[in-house]
Each structure stands twice: as C-alpha cells, then as structure tokens.
Coordinates of C-alpha atoms in Angstrom, one line a residue:
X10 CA 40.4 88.9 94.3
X11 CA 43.7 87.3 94.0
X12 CA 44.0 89.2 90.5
X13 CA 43.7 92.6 92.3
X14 CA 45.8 91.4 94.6
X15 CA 48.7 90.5 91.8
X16 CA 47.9 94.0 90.5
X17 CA 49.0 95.3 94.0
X18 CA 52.0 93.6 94.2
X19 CA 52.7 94.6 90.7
X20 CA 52.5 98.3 91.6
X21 CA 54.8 97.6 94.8
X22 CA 57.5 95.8 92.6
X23 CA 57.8 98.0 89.9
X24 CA 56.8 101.7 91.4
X25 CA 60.9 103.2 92.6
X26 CA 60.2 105.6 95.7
X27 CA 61.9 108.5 95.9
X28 CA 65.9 108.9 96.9
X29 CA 65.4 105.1 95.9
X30 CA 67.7 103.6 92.8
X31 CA 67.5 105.8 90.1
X32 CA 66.9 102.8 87.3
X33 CA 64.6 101.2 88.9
X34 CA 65.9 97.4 88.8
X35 CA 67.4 96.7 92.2
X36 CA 64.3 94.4 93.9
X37 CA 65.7 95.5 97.3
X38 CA 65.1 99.5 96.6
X39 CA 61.8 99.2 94.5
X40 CA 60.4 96.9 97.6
X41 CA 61.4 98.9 100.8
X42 CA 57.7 100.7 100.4
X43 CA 56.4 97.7 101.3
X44 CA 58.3 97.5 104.3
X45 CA 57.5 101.3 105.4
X46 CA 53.7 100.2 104.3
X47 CA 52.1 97.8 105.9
X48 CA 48.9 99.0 105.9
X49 CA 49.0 98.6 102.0
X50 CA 50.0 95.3 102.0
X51 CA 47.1 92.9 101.9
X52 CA 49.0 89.5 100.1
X53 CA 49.9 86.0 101.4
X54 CA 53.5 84.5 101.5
X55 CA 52.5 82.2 98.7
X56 CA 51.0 85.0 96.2
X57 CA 54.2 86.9 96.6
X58 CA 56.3 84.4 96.3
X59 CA 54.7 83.2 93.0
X60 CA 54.2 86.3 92.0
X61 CA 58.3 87.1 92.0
X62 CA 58.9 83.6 89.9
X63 CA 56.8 84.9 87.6
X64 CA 58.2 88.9 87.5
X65 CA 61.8 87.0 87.5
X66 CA 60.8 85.0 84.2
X67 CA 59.2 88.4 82.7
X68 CA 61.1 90.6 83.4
X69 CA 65.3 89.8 83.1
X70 CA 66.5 93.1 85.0
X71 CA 64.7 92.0 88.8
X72 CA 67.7 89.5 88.8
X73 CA 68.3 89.1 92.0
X74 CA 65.3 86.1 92.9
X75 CA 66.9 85.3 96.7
X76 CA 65.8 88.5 97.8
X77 CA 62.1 87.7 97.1
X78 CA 63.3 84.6 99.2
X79 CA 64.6 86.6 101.6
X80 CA 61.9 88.7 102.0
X81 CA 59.1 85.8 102.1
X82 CA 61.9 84.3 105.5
X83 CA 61.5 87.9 107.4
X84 CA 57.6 87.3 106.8
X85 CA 57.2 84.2 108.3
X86 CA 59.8 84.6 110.6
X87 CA 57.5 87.8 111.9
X88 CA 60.8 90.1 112.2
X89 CA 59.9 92.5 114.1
X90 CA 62.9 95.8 113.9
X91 CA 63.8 98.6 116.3
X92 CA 60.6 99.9 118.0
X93 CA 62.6 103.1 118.7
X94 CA 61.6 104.3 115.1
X95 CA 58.6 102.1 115.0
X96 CA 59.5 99.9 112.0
X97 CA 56.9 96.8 111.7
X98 CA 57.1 94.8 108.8
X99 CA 53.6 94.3 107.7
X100 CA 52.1 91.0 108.9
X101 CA 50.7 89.4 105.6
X102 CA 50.1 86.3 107.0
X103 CA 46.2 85.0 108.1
X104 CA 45.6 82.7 110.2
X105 CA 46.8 79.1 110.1
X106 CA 43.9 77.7 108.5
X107 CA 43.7 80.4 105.9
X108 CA 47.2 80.2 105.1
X109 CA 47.4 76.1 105.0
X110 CA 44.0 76.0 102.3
X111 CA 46.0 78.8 100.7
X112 CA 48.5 76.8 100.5
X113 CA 47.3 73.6 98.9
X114 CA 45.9 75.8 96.2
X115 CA 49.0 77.0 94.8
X116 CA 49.9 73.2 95.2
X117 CA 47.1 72.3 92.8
X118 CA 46.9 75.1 90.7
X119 CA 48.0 75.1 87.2
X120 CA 51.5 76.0 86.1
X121 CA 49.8 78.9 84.2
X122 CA 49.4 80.6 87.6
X123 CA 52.9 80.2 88.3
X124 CA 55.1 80.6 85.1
X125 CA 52.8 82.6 83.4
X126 CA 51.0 83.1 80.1
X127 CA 54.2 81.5 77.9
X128 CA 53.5 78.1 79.6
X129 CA 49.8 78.1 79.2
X130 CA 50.2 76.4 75.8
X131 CA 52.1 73.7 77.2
X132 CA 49.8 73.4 80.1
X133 CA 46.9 72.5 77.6
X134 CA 48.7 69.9 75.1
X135 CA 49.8 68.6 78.2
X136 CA 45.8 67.7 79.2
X137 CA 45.2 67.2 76.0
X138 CA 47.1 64.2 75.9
X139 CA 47.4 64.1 79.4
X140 CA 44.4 61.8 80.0
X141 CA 47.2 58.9 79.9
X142 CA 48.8 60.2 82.7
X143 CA 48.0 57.3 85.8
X144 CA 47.4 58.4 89.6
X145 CA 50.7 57.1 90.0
X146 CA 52.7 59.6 88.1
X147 CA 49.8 62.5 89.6
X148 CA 51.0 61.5 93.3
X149 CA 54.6 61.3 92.1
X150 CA 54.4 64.6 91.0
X151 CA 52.7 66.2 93.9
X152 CA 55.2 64.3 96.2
X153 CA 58.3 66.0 94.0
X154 CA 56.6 69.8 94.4
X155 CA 55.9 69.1 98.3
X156 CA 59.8 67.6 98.5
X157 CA 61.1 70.6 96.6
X158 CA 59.0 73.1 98.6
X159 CA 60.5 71.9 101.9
X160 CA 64.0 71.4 100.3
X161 CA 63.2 75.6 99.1
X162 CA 62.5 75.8 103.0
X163 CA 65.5 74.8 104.5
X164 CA 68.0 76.2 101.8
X165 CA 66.0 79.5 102.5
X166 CA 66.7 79.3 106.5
X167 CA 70.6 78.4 106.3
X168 CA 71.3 80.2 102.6
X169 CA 69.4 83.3 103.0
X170 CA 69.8 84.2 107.1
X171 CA 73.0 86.8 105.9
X172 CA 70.3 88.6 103.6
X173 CA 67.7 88.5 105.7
X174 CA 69.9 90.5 108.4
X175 CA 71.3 92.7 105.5
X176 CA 67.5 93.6 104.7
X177 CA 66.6 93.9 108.0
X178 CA 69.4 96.3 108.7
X179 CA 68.4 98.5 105.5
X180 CA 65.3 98.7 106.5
X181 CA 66.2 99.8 110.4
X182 CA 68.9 102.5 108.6
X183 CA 65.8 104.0 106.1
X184 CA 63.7 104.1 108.9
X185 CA 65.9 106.3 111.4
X186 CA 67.3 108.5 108.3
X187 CA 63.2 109.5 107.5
X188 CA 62.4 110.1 111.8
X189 CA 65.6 112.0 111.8
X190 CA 65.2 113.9 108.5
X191 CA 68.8 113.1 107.2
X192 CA 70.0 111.7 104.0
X193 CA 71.3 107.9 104.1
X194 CA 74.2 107.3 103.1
X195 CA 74.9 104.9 100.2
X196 CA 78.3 103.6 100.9
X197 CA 77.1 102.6 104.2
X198 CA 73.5 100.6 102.8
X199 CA 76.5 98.7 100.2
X200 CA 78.9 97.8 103.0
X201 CA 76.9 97.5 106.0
X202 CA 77.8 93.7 106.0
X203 CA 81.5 93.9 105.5
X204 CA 84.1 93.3 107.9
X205 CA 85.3 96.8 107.9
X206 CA 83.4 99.8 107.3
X207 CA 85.0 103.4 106.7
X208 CA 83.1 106.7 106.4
X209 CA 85.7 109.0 106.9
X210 CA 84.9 113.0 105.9
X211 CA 81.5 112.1 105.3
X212 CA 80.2 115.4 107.5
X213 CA 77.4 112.9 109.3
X214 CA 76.7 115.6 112.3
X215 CA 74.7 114.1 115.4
X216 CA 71.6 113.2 113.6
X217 CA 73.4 111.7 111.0
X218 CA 75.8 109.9 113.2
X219 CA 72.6 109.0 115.4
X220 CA 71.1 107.3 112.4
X221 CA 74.4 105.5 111.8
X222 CA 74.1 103.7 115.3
X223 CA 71.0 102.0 115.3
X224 CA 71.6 99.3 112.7
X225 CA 75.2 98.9 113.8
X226 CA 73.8 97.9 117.5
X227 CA 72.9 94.3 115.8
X228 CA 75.4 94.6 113.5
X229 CA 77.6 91.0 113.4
X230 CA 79.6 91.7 110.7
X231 CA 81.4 94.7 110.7
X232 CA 84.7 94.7 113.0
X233 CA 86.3 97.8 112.4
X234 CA 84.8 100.9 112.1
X235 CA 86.3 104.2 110.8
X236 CA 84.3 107.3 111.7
X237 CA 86.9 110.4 111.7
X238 CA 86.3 113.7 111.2
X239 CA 82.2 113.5 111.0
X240 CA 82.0 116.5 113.4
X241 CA 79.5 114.4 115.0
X242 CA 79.4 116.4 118.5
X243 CA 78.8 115.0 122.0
X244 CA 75.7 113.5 121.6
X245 CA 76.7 112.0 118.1
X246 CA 79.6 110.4 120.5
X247 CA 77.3 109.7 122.8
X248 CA 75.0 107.8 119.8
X249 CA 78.1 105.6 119.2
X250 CA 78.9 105.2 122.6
X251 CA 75.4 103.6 123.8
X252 CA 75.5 101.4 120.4
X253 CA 79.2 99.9 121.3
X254 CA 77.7 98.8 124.7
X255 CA 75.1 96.5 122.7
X256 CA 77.5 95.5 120.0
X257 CA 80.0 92.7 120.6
X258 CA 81.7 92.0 117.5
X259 CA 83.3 95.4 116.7
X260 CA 86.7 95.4 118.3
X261 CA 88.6 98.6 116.6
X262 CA 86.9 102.4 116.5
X263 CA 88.4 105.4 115.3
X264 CA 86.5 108.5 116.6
X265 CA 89.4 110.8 116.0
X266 CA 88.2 114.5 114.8
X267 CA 84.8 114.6 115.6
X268 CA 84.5 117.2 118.7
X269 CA 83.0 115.0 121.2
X270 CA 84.3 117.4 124.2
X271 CA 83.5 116.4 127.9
X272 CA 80.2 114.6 127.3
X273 CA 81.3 112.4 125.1
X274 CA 84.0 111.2 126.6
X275 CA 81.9 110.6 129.7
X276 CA 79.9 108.4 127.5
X277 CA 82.7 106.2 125.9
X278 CA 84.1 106.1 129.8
X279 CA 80.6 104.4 130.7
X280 CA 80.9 102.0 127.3
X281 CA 84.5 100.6 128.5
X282 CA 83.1 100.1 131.4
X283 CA 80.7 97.3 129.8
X284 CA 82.3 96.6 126.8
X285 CA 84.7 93.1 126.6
X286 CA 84.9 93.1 123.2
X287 CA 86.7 96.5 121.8
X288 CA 90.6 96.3 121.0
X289 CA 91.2 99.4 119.7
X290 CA 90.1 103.1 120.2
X291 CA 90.8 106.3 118.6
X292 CA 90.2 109.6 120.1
X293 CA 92.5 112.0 119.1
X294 CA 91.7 115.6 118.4
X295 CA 87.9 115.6 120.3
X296 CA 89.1 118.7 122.6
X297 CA 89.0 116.3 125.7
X298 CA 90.1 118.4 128.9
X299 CA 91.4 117.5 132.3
X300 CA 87.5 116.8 133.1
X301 CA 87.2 114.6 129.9
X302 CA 90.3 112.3 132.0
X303 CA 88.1 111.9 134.9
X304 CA 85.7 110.5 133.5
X305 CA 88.2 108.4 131.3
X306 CA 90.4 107.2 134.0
X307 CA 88.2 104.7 136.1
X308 CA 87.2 102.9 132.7
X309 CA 90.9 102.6 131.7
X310 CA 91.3 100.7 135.4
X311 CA 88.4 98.3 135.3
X312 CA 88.9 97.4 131.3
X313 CA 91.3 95.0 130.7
X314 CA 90.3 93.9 126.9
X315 CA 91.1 97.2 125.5
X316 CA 94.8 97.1 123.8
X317 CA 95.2 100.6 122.5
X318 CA 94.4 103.7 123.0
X319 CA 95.1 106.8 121.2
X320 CA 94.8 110.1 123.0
X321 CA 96.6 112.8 121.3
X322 CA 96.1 116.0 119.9
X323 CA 93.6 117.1 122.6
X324 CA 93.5 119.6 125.8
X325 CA 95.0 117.3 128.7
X326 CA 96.7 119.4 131.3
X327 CA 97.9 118.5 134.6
X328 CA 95.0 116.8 135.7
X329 CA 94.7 114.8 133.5
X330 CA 98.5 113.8 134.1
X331 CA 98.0 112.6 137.5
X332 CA 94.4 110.6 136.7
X333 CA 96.0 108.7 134.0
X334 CA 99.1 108.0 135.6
X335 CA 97.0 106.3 138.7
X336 CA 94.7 104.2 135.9
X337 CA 98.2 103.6 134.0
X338 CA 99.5 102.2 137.1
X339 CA 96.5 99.7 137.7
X340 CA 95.9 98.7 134.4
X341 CA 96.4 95.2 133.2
X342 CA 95.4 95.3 129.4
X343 CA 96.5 98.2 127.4
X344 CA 99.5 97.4 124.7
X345 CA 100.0 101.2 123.3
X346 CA 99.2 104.0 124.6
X347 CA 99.5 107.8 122.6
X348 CA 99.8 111.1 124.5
X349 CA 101.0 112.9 121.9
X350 CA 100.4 116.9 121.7
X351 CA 98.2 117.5 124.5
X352 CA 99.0 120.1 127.3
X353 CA 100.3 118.0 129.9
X354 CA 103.0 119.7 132.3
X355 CA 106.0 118.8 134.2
X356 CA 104.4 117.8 137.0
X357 CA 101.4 116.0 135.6
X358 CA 103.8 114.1 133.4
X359 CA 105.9 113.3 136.5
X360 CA 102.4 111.1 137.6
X361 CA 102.6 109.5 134.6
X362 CA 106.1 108.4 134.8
X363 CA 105.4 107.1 138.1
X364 CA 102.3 104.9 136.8
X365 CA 105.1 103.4 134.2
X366 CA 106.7 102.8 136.4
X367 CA 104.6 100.2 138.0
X368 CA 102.7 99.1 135.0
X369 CA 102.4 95.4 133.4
X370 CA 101.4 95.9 129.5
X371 CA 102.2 98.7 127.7
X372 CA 104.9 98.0 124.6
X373 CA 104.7 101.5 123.3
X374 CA 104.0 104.8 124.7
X375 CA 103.8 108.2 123.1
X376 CA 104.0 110.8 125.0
X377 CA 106.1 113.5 122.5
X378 CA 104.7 117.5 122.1
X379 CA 104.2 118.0 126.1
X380 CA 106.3 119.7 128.5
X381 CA 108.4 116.5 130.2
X382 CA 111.7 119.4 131.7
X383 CA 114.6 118.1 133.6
X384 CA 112.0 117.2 136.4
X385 CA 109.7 115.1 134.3
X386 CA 112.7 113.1 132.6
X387 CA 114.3 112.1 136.0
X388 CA 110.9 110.3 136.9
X389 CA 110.8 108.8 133.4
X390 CA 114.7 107.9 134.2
X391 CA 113.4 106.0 137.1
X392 CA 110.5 104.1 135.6
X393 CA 112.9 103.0 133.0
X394 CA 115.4 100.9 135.6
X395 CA 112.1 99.2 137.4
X396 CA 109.9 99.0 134.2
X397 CA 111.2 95.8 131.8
X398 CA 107.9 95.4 129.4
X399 CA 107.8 98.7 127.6
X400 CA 109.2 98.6 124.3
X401 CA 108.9 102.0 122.2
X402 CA 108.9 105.2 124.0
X403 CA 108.6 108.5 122.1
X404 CA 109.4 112.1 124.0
X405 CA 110.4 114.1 121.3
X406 CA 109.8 118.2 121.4
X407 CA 109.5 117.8 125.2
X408 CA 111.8 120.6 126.5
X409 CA 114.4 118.3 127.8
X410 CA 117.7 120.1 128.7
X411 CA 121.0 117.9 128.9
X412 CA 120.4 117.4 132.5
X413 CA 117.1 115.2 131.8
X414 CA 119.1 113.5 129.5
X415 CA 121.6 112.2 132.1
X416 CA 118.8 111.1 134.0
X417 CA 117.2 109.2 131.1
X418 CA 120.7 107.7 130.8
X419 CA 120.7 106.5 133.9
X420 CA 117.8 104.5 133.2
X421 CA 118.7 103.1 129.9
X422 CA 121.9 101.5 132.1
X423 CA 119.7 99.3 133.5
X424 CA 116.8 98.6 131.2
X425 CA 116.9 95.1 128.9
X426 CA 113.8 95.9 126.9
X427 CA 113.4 99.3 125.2
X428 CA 114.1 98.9 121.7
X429 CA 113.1 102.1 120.3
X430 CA 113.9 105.7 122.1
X431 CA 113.4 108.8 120.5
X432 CA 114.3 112.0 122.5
X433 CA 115.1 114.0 119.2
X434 CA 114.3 118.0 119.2
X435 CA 115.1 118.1 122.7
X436 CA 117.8 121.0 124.3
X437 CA 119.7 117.9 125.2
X438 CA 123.1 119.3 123.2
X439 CA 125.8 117.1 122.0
X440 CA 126.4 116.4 125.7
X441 CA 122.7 114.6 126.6
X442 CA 123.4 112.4 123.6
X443 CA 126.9 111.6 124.5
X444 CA 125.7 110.3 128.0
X445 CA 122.5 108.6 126.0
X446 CA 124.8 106.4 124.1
X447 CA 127.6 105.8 126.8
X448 CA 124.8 104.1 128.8
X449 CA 124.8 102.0 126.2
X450 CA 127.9 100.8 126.0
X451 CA 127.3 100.0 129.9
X452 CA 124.7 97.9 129.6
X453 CA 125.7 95.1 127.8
X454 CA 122.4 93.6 128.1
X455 CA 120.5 96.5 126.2
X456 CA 117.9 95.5 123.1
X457 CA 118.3 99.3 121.9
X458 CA 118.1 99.2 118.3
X459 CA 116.5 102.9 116.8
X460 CA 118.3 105.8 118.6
X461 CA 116.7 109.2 117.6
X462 CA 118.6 112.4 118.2
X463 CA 116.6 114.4 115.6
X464 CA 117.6 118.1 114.2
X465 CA 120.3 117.9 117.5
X466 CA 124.0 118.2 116.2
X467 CA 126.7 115.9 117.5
X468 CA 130.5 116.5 117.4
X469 CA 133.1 113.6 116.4
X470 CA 133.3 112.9 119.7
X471 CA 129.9 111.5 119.3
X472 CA 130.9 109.8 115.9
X473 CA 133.7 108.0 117.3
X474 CA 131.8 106.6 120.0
X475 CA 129.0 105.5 118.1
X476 CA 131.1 103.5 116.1
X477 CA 132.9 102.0 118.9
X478 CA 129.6 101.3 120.5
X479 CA 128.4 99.6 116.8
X480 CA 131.0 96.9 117.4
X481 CA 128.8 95.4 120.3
X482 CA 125.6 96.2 118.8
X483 CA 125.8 95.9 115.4
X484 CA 121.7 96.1 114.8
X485 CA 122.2 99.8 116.7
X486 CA 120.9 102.8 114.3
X487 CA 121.3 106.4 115.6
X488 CA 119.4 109.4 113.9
X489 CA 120.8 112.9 114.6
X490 CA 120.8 116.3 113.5
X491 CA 124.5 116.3 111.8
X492 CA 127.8 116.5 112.7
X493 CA 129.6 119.9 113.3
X494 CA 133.5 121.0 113.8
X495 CA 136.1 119.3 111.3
X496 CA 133.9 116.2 109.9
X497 CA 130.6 118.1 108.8
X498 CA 127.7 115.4 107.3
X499 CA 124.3 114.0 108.4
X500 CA 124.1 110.5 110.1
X501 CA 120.9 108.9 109.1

C-alpha cells in the first residue's frame, strides 16, 4: 500500500499542470495540483516528507527541500484559505492514533526507505557486522533521530512561517485566477512578498484586478502598492477598496488611471473611513465628478492617518470646490494635497481658499490648471496672512489677472512660512510680479525661497528690484518669462 502510495506522490511531484513552469523543476509549481486536489491525495505527513528527502537526493533540479517543509507545516497546521473561492488544502492526516503508529514506523524503519536504493548496501554491511552494536548505542541512536526530528520541528515553525504564508498566498491567487477565468500574473506570484509591489500597465480589468485583491487582504509584506493605469473600472476599485479595509500593513496606493468613476470613489470614501493604516493615495485621472467629492469629503474629515492625497486630472467642478474646502477646513492629518487640472471654478475655489485658510497640516497644495480669477486669488490672498503651516503652493495657468496678483501680495506681506510660490502662466503682467516681489521686500520675516513667474516677461524695473531684494534674501531664486525693453535675456 505505501508503495502505491509513493507512486502517487511520484506522479504529483513530477507531472507540471498546465500554465504551470515550463521546465518543470520548480517544486512549488509541479505541487500546486495537489493543493487544488485533495480528493487525490491519499498520503501521511511522514510518507511525503520522506518521500521529498529521497526525490531531493535523486533528483538535483527539485532543489528547493524547505518547500516540502513548508508544505508538510501548512498540513499539520490544517491551513485552511479563502472560502470565497473554496480553496481547502486536502487533509492528509488520520487520526491521532494512526498517524502516531505511523510515525514510529518511519522511526524504525531502515534507512533504505528513506535515502533510497544507493544506501541499501551500506544498510546491509552495516548488519552484517552490526551484531556488535550494544542496546546502548541502539537507544543512543533512536534518541539522536527523535532529538533531530523535534529540533526539524521547531526550525520548521520559526524558519519556514514566511514560506508557508508565500504558499498560502499562491495558492489563494491560483485559486481566484481559475473561478474568475483570468490569467495570473507572474510578476505578482515572484514578488507577492516584497515590500513594494508595482504592476503598472499590466491591463488587469475588474476580474483581473478582483483576483489581485484577495491574497493581498492578508498580505503582511507588501507596503506600497502601484496599480496605475489597469483600467480596472468601478468595481475593480471597488475590489481594492474592500481589500484595503482588511489590510493593515499597506500604507501607500497609487490607483491613478484606472476609470473608477463615482462608484469607486464611493468605495475608497467607505475604506478611509476604517482604514488607520494608509499614508498615501493616488487618484488622479479616474473621471471623479462633483458626486465622486461627496462621497470623498466626509472620509477626508474623519481620517486623520492619511498624509497625501492626489486628486488631479479629474472632473471636479464647483461642487466639489465647496465639499472639499469644508473637509479641508476640518482636517487634521493631510501633509499634501494635489488639485491639479480638474474643472473647479472661481467660486468653488473661493471655498477652498477659505478651508486653507483655517486648516492645520497641509505643507503643499496644488491646485494649478483651474480657473482661480481675480475673485478666487483675493480669498487665497487672505488665507495666506491667517494660514502659517503651508509650505508650497502651486496656482500656475489659473487665469489670474494683475489684480489677483495684488491680492496674493497682500498676503505674502504677512506670511512667515511659504517657501515655494509658483503663479507662473498667469495674465499677471510685469505689474502682478512687480507687486509679488515688493511684498517681499516688506516682510522681512519671509522664508520665500523659489519664486515662479513662468513664460511672463518682466521689464528692468523688475530686474533691478530683484537684485535689490537679493541683498536681504540671498537664498531667493525667481523664474520668469524674460526680460523685454533695453536689457533683453532669460532669468532662470
């Protein structure tokens, strides 16, 4: 019986299933059948683990002996995976008393039945002149094998638990790929159990994206995870979404590009609700609307482990402006914030203004590409005399004429911790940028050091002053779109 069972295992370890490793040598591949099996698999621990000592001495190319370890852990452990997909690992085990007379047989059997027919030579010289051995040495020698067995036993519960969670999560990942009818995708089966994972371009779709999320729910090793431009839809988003609010030890996403519309965002809103553990998030260019900021904006208020958050390149109108201006305005945790090419008009960006105005965290804030006016840059003006955290602020190509500018002045007069303004491609004229860098020269207690005036041409006027204004702050550099009149050269 045991013989047909060694003749089983033999046809598991060697047979390569299909989409599996093409050479055949990877133990991990050729042995997955017996995971998606069970009804085949009629063994004891001990058989297979014998069984692999012996393939490893036969045959040099199954080289990697912990996973047969590994393997024989996630048995006796019972491991049972994701019901979802209805993965069981087959239970090989009998019953205690079977399995202890089992295994004080392979205790006392001979070394043939272990190392194989190369040994069995040795095994017989040895009784030949073995009768000299004492019961001394005998018990020695069973003590040794029972010490080594239970050292085998604990060096397979510390050594082996990574392995047995990287097999586990194979195994979940093969399973929802086959229900889901999608390919796997190798890169992700190598690097599941690295501390950053990137799949970038990889076209995953909802299924495939769906099949992506259930290993990475129990995931502990991967902490940043790249998934732009995968077009995986709304309810791919919403895959990712439901497998964040399990997951605790990924702290940086990057959904960018992937079309999750409305309901998706509606699902990330109702992850950041739960979710303590997530630093960083990624959303540009998923067509979010106004609607998708409603659902957004009461996550953004009661979320105060999320740092930054990128936004741009999406549909936000005016809408959207006010909600986030109000969760801006409450929020306690966010560090950057990018608002960057949406649709958001003068008056919703007059909210958002206001909720600088009264916020606590945010060092940067991008909120170029919109429509700010001479209306929108007066409220900004204002939150920059009561606001002294925020550090960067970008409003480039925002329609800002020279009268926003003054306004913006106005506020850099007071403020003592922007250090990096850019206003450039902006109808602000020589004349905005004159009054930009008088307020400088006002405010001796300024940190401005990056001043961008982009594709806008100064006069001499302006070139004479900005040296004069170099002598106090010497760390000052000012970008701008040339110098016209008598003195004609770019200042970079």
């Amino acid at each position: 019986m045991e013989t047909c069972q060694q003749n089983k295992l033999s046809k598991f370890y060697t047979s390569t299933p299909t989409g599996a490793d093409p050479e055949g040598l990877n133990l991990s591949t050729n042995l997955y059948l017996v995971l998606l099996n069970p009804a085949q698999c009629h063994f004891s621990l001990d058989q297979f683990h014998c069984f692999a000592k012996s393939k490893n001495r036969k045959l040099p190319q199954i080289r990697n002996i912990s996973f047969c370890k590994t393997f024989c852990q996630m048995i006796r452990n019972k491991v049972m995976v994701d019901k979802k997909f209805e993965v069981l690992l087959p239970s090989v085990l009998k019953d205690e008393e079977e399995e202890l007379q089992l295994r004080e047989r392979t205790l006392s059997q001979t070394e043939d039945d272990v190392r194989g027919p190369k040994d069995q030579h040795s095994r017989q010289s040895a009784e030949a002149g073995g009768q000299n051995k004492t019961k001394e040495e005998k018990k020695g020698w069973e003590r040794q094998n029972k010490e080594s067995d239970e050292d085998s036993d604990t060096d397979l519960e510390l050594g082996d638990q990574e392995e047995t969670e990287a097999l586990r999560g194979k195994v979940i990942y093969m399973k929802a790929c086959e229900k889901l009818q999608v390919a796997p995708v190798s890169r992700f089966l190598k690097n599941m159990h690295t501390s950053e994972l990137a799949l970038m371009h990889y076209g995953l779709g909802p299924k495939g994206t769906k099949a992506l999320a259930v290993p990475l729910t129990t995931n502990t090793s991967i902490r940043r995870l790249n998934l732009r431009d995968n077009w995986m839809g709304e309810m791919g988003g919403a895959s990712i979404a439901k497998m964040l609010e399990a997951n605790r030890c990924i702290t940086a996403v990057d959904l960018s590009d992937n079309n999750l519309r409305d309901l998706g965002a509606r699902a990330i809103s109702n992850m950041l609700k739960g979710n303590n553990t997530l630093v960083s998030l990624q959303l540009s260019g998923n067509h979010f609307t106004d609607q998708s900021a409603e659902y957004l904006g009461p996550a953004l208020i009661s979320n105060t482990t999320l740092q930054h958050l990128d936004l741009s390149y999406n549909a936000l109108g005016q809408r959207a402006g006010q909600t986030l201006g109000f969760s801006v305005s409450e929020n306690t945790g966010l560090r950057s914030l990018s608002l960057a090419w949406n649709c958001i008009p003068e008056r919703g960006l007059v909210m958002l203004a206001n909720g600088l105005r009264e916020n606590i965290s945010l060092r940067s804030v991008d909120l170029s590409y919109n429509d700010f006016g001479e209306e929108g840059a007066a409220a900004l003006g204002q939150a920059l005399k009561e606001n002294n955290i925020l550090e960067e602020l970008n409003v480039s190509n925002n329609r800002i004429p020279p009268g926003g500018a003054i306004h913006l002045a106005g506020g850099l007069r007071v403020n003592k911790t922007i250090k990096f303004l850019n206003i450039g491609r902006n109808p602000i004229q020589t004349a905005g940028c004159l009054k930009i860098l008088q307020s400088l020269q006002e405010n001796p207690d300024s940190s401005l050091e990056t001043l961008d005036f982009s594709d806008i041409a100064v006069n001499q006027e302006f070139e004479d002053l900005y040296a004069a204004v170099k002598e106090t702050f010497s760390a000052l550099r000012v970008k701008h779109g040339g110098t016209f009149g008598p003195l004609r050269k770019a200042k970079s």
